[in-house]
PDB file of C-alpha atoms in Angstrom:
ATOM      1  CA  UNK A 101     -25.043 -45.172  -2.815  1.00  0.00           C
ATOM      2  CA  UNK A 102     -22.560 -46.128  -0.483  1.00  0.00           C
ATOM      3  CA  UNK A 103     -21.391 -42.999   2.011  1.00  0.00           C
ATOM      4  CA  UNK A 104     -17.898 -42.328   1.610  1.00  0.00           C
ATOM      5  CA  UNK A 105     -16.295 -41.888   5.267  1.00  0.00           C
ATOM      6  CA  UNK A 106     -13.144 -39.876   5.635  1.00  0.00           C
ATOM      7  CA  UNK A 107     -10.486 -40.638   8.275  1.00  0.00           C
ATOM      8  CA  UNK A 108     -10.031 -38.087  11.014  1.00  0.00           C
ATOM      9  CA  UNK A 109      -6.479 -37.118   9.324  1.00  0.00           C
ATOM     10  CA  UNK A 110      -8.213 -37.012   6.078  1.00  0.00           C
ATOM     11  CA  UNK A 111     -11.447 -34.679   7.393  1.00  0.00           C
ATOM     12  CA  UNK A 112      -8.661 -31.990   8.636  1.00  0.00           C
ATOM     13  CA  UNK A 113      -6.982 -31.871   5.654  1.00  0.00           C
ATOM     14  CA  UNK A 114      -9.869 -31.106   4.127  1.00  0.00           C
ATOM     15  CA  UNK A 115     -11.084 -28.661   6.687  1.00  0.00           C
ATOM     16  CA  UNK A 116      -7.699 -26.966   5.944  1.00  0.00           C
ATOM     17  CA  UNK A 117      -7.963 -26.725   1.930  1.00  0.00           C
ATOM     18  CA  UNK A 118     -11.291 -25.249   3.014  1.00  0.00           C
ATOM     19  CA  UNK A 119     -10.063 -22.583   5.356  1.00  0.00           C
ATOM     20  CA  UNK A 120      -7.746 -22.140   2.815  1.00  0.00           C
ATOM     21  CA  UNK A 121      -9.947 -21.614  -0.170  1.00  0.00           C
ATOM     22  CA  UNK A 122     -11.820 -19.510   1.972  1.00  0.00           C
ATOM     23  CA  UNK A 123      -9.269 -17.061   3.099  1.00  0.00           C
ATOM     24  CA  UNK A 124      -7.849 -16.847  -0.711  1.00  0.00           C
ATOM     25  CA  UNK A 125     -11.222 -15.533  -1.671  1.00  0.00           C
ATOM     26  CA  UNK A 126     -11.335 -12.770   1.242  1.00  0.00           C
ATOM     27  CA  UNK A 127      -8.469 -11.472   1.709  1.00  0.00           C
ATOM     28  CA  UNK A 128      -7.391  -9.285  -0.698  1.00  0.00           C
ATOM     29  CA  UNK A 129      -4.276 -10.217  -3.007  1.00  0.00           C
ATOM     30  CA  UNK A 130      -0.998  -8.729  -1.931  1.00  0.00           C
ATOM     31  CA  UNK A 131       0.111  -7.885  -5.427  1.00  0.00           C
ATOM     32  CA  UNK A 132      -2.902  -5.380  -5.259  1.00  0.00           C
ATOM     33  CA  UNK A 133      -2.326  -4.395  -1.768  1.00  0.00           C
ATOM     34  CA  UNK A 134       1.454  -3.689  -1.302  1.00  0.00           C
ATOM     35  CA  UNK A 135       3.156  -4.004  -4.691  1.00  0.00           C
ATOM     36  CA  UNK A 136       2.063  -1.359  -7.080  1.00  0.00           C
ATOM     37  CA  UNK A 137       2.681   0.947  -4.067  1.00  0.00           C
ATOM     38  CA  UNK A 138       6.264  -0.061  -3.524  1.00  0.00           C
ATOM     39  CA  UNK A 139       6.854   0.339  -7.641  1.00  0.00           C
ATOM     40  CA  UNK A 140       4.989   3.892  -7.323  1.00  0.00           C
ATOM     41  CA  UNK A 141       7.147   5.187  -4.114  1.00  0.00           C
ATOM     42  CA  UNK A 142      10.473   3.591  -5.408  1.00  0.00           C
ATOM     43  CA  UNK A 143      10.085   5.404  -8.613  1.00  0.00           C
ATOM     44  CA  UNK A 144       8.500   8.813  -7.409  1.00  0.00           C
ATOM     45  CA  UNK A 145      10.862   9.256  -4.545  1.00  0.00           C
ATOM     46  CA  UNK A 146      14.216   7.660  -6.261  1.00  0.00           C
ATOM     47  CA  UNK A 147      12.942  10.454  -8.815  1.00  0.00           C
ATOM     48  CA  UNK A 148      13.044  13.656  -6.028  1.00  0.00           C
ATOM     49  CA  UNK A 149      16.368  12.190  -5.104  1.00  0.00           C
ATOM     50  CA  UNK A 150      17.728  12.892  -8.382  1.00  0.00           C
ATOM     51  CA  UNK A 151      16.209  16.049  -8.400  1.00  0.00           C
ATOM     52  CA  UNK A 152      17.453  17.612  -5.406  1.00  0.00           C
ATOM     53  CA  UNK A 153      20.819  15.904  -5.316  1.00  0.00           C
ATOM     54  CA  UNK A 154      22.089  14.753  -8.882  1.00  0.00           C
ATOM     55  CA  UNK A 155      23.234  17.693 -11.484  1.00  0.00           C
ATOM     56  CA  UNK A 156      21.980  17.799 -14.464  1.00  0.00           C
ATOM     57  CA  UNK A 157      19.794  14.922 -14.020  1.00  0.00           C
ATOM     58  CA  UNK A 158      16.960  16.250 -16.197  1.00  0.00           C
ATOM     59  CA  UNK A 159      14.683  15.591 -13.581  1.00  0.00           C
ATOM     60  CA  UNK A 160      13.041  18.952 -11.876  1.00  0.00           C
ATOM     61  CA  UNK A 161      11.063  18.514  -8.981  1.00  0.00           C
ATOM     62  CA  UNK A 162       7.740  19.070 -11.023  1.00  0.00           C
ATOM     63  CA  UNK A 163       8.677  16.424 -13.099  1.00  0.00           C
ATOM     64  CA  UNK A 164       9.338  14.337 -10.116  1.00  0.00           C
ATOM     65  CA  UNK A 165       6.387  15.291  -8.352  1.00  0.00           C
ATOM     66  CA  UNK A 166       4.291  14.254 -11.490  1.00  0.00           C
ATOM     67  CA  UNK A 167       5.769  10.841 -11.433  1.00  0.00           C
ATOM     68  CA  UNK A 168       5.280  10.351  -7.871  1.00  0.00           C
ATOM     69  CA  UNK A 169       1.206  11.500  -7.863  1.00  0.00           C
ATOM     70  CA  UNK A 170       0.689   9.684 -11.125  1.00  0.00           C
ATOM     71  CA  UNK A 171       2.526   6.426  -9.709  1.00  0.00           C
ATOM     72  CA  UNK A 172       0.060   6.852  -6.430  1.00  0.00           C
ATOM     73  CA  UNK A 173      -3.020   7.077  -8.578  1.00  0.00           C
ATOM     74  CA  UNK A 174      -2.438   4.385 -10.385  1.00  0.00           C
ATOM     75  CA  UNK A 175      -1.255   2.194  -7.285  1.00  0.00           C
ATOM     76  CA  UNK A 176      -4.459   3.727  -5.700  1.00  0.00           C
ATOM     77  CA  UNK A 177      -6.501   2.303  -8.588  1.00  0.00           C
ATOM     78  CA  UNK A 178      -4.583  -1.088  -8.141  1.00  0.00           C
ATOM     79  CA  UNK A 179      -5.923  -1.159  -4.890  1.00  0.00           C
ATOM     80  CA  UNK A 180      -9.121  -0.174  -5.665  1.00  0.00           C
ATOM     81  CA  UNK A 181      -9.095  -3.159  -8.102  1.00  0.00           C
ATOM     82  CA  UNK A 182      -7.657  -5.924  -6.069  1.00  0.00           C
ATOM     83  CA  UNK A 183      -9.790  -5.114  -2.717  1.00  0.00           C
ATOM     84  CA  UNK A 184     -13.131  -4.718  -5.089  1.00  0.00           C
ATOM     85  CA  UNK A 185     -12.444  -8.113  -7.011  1.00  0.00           C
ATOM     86  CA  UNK A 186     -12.002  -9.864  -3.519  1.00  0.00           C
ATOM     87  CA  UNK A 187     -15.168  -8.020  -2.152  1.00  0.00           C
ATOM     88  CA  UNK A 188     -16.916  -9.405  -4.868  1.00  0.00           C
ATOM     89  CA  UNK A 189     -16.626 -13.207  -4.181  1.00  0.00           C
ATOM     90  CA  UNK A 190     -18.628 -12.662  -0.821  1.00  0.00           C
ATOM     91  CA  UNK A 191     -21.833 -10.641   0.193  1.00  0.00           C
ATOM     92  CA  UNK A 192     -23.032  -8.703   3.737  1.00  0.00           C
ATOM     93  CA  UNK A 193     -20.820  -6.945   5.232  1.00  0.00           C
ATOM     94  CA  UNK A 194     -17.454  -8.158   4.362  1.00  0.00           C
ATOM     95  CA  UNK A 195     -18.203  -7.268   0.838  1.00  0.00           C
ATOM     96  CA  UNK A 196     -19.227  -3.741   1.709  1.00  0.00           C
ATOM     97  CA  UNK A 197     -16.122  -3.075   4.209  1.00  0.00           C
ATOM     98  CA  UNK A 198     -13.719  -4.776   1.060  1.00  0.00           C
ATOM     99  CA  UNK A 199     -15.283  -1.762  -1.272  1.00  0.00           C
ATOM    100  CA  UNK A 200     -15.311   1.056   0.934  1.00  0.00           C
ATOM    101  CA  UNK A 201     -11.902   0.365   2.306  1.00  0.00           C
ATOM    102  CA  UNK A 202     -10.209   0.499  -1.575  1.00  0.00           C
ATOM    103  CA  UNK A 203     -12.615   3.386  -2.460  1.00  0.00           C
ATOM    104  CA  UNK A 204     -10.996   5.067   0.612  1.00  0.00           C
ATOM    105  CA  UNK A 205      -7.335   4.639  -0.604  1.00  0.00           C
ATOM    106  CA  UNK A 206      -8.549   6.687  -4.114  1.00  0.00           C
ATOM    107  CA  UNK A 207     -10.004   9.140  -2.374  1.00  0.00           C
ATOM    108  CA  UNK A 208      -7.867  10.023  -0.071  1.00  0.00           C
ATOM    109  CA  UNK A 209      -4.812  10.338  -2.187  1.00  0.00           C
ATOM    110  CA  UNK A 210      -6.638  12.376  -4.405  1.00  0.00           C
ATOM    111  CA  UNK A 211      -7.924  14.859  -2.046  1.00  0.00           C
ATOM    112  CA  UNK A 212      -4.577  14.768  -0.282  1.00  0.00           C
ATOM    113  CA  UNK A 213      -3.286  15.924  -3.627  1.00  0.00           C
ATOM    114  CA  UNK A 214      -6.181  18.856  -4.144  1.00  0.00           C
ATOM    115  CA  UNK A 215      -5.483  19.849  -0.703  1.00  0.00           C
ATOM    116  CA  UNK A 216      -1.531  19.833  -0.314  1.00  0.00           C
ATOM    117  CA  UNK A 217      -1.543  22.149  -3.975  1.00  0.00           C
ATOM    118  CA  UNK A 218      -3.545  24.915  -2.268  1.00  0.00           C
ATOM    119  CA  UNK A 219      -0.770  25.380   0.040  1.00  0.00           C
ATOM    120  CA  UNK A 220       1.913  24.940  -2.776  1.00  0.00           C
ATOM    121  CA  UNK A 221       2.126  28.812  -3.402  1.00  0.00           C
ATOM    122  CA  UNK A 222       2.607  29.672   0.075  1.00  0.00           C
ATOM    123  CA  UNK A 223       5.797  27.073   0.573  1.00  0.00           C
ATOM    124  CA  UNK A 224       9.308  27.370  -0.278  1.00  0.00           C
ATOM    125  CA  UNK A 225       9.272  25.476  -3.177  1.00  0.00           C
ATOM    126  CA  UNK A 226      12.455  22.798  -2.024  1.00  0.00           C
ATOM    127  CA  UNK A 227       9.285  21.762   0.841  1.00  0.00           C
ATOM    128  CA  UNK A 228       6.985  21.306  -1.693  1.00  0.00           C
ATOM    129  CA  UNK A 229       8.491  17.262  -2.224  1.00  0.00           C
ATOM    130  CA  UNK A 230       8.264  16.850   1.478  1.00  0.00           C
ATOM    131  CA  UNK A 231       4.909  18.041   2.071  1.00  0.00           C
ATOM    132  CA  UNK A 232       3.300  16.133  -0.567  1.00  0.00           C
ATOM    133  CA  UNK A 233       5.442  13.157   0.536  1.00  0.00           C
ATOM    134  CA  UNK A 234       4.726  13.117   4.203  1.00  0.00           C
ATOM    135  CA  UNK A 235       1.072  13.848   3.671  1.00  0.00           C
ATOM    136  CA  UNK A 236       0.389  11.011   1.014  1.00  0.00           C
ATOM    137  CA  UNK A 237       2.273   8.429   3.673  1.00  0.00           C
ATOM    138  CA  UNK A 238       0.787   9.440   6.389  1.00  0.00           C
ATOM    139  CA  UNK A 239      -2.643   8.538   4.762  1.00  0.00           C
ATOM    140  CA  UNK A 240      -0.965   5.169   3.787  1.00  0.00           C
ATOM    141  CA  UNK A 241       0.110   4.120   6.938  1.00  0.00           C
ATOM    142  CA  UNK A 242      -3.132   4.877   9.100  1.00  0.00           C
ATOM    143  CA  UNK A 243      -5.123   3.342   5.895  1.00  0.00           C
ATOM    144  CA  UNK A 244      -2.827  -0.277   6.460  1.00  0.00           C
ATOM    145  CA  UNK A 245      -3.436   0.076  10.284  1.00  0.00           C
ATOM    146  CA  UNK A 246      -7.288   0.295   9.616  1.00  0.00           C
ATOM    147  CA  UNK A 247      -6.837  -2.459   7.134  1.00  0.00           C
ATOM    148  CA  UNK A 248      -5.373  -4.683   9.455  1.00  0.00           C
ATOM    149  CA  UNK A 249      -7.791  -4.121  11.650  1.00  0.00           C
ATOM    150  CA  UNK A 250     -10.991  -5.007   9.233  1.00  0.00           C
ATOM    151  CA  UNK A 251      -9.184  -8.273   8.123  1.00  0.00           C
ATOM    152  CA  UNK A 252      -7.384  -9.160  11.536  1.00  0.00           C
ATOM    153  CA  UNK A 253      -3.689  -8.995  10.052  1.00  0.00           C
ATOM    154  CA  UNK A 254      -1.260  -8.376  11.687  1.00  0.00           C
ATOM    155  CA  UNK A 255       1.239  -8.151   8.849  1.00  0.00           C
ATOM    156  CA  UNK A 256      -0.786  -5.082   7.142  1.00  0.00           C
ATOM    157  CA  UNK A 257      -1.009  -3.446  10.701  1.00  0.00           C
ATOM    158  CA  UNK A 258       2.685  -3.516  11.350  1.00  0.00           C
ATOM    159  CA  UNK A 259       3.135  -2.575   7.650  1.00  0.00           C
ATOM    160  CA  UNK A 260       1.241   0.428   8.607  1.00  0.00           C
ATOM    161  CA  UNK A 261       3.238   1.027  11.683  1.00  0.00           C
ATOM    162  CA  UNK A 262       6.523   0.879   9.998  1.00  0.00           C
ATOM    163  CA  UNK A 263       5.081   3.680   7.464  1.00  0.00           C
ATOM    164  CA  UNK A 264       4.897   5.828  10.034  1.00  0.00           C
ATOM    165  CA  UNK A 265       7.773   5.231  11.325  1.00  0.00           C
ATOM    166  CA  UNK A 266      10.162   5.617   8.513  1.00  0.00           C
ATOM    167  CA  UNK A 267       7.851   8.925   7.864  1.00  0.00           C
ATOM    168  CA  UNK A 268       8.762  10.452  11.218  1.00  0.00           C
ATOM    169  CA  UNK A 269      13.011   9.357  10.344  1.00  0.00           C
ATOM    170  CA  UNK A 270      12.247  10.915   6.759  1.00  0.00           C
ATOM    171  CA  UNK A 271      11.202  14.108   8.148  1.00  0.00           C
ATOM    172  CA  UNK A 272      13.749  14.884  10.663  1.00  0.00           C
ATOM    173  CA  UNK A 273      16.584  13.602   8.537  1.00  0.00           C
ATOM    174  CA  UNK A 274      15.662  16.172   5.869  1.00  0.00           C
ATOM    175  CA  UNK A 275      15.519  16.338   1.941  1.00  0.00           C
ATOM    176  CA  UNK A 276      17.520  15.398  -0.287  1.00  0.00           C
ATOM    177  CA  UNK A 277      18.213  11.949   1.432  1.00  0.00           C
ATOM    178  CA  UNK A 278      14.895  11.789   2.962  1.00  0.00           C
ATOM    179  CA  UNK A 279      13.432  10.584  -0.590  1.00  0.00           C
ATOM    180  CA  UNK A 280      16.686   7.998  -0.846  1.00  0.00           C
ATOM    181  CA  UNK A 281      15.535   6.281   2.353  1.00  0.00           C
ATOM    182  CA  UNK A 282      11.606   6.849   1.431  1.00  0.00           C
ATOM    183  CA  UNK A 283      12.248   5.212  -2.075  1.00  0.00           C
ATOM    184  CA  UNK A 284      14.611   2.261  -0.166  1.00  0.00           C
ATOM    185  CA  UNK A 285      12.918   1.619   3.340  1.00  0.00           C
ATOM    186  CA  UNK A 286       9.131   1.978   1.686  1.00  0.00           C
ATOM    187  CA  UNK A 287       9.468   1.824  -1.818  1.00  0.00           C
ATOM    188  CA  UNK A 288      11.916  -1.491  -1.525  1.00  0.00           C
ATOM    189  CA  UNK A 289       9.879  -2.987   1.579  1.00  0.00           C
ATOM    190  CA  UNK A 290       6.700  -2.862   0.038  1.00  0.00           C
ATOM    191  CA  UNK A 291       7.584  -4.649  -3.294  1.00  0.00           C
ATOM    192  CA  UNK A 292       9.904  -7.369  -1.508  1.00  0.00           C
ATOM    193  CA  UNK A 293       6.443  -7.806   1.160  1.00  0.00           C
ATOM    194  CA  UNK A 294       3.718  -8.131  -1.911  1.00  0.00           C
ATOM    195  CA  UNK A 295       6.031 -10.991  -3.669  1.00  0.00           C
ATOM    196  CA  UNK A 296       6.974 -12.812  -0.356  1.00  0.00           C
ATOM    197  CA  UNK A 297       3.439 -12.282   0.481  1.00  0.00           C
ATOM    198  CA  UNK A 298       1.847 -13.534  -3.126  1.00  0.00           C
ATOM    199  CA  UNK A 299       4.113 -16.464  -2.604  1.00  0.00           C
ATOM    200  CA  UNK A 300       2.933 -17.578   1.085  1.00  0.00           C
ATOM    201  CA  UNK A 301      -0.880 -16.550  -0.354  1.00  0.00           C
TER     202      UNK A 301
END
């Protein structure tokens, strides 16, 4: 059989659908990575808002606390999930930096959680939003820098950065309206990122 010979224009398309294909498989899917997070601090912290600032909103700050925590868990999971099923696809050590990396997300929100309630008693309880809040984010945003890092984007790592950043204006500006720009500048950012990234993906 005849060898089929490809034209130079035609061998670099094809080494690009490769790189593509390739880079699909390892990097882990945005809608795992930035969405369910944006949907989980949207929620939780439109949620404290409403607490703190709207009468007779039926929403207590345990309440919203509970739908914050439960929305990170979940989104934790997510992550979990997505960076797993991408880990999966490869072997050595990209698969075993992929599963440590989402196992790391779980486990640090939940011991974030265990760790921030034994200091619940001892707070005024209008702090006890802000401390779970700032804690949890903090843990986000270094977890996206280190992200960036393992997978060399730059997009994650900035992602990270900004965390931090809006964080820091969160904590100085103060509840009630810290939650309003938590659930706008995080909560907003991350969902609008995960589609626009999903898309480009």
């Amino acid at each position: 059989m005849d060898e089929v010979s490809l034209s130079p224009d035609e061998t670099l398309r094809l080494i690009e659908e490769q790189r593509k294909a390739v880079r699909h498989d390892l990097v882990p899917n945005p809608l795992f990575t930035y969405t369910p997070w944006g949907v989980a601090w949207f929620v939780g912290y439109l949620a404290f808002f409403m607490a703190y600032r709207v009468e007779d909103s039926g929403i207590s700050w345990q309440l919203a606390l509970a739908i914050l925590m439960g929305g990170q868990i979940l989104a934790g999971s997510a992550m979990v999930y997505g960076t797993t099923r991408s880990s999966l696809r490869v072997k050595g050590h990209t698969s075993q930096r992929g599963a440590m990396y989402g196992i790391a997300w779980f486990v640090g929100m939940m011991v974030m959680g265990w760790v921030c309630s034994t200091f619940v008693v001892h707070l005024d309880q209008n702090l006890v939003g802000l401390l779970f809040s700032t804690c949890s984010l903090m843990i986000a945003a270094m977890l996206y820098m280190a992200g960036g890092a393992i997978w060399l984007d730059w997009t994650m790592f900035f992602v990270g950065i900004w965390v931090a950043v809006v964080v820091g204006i969160a904590a100085a500006v103060g509840q009630p309206y810290a939650y309003l720009l938590l659930a706008v500048l995080l909560g907003g950012a991350f969902m609008g990122v995960g589609v626009v990234r999903r898309h480009r993906r």
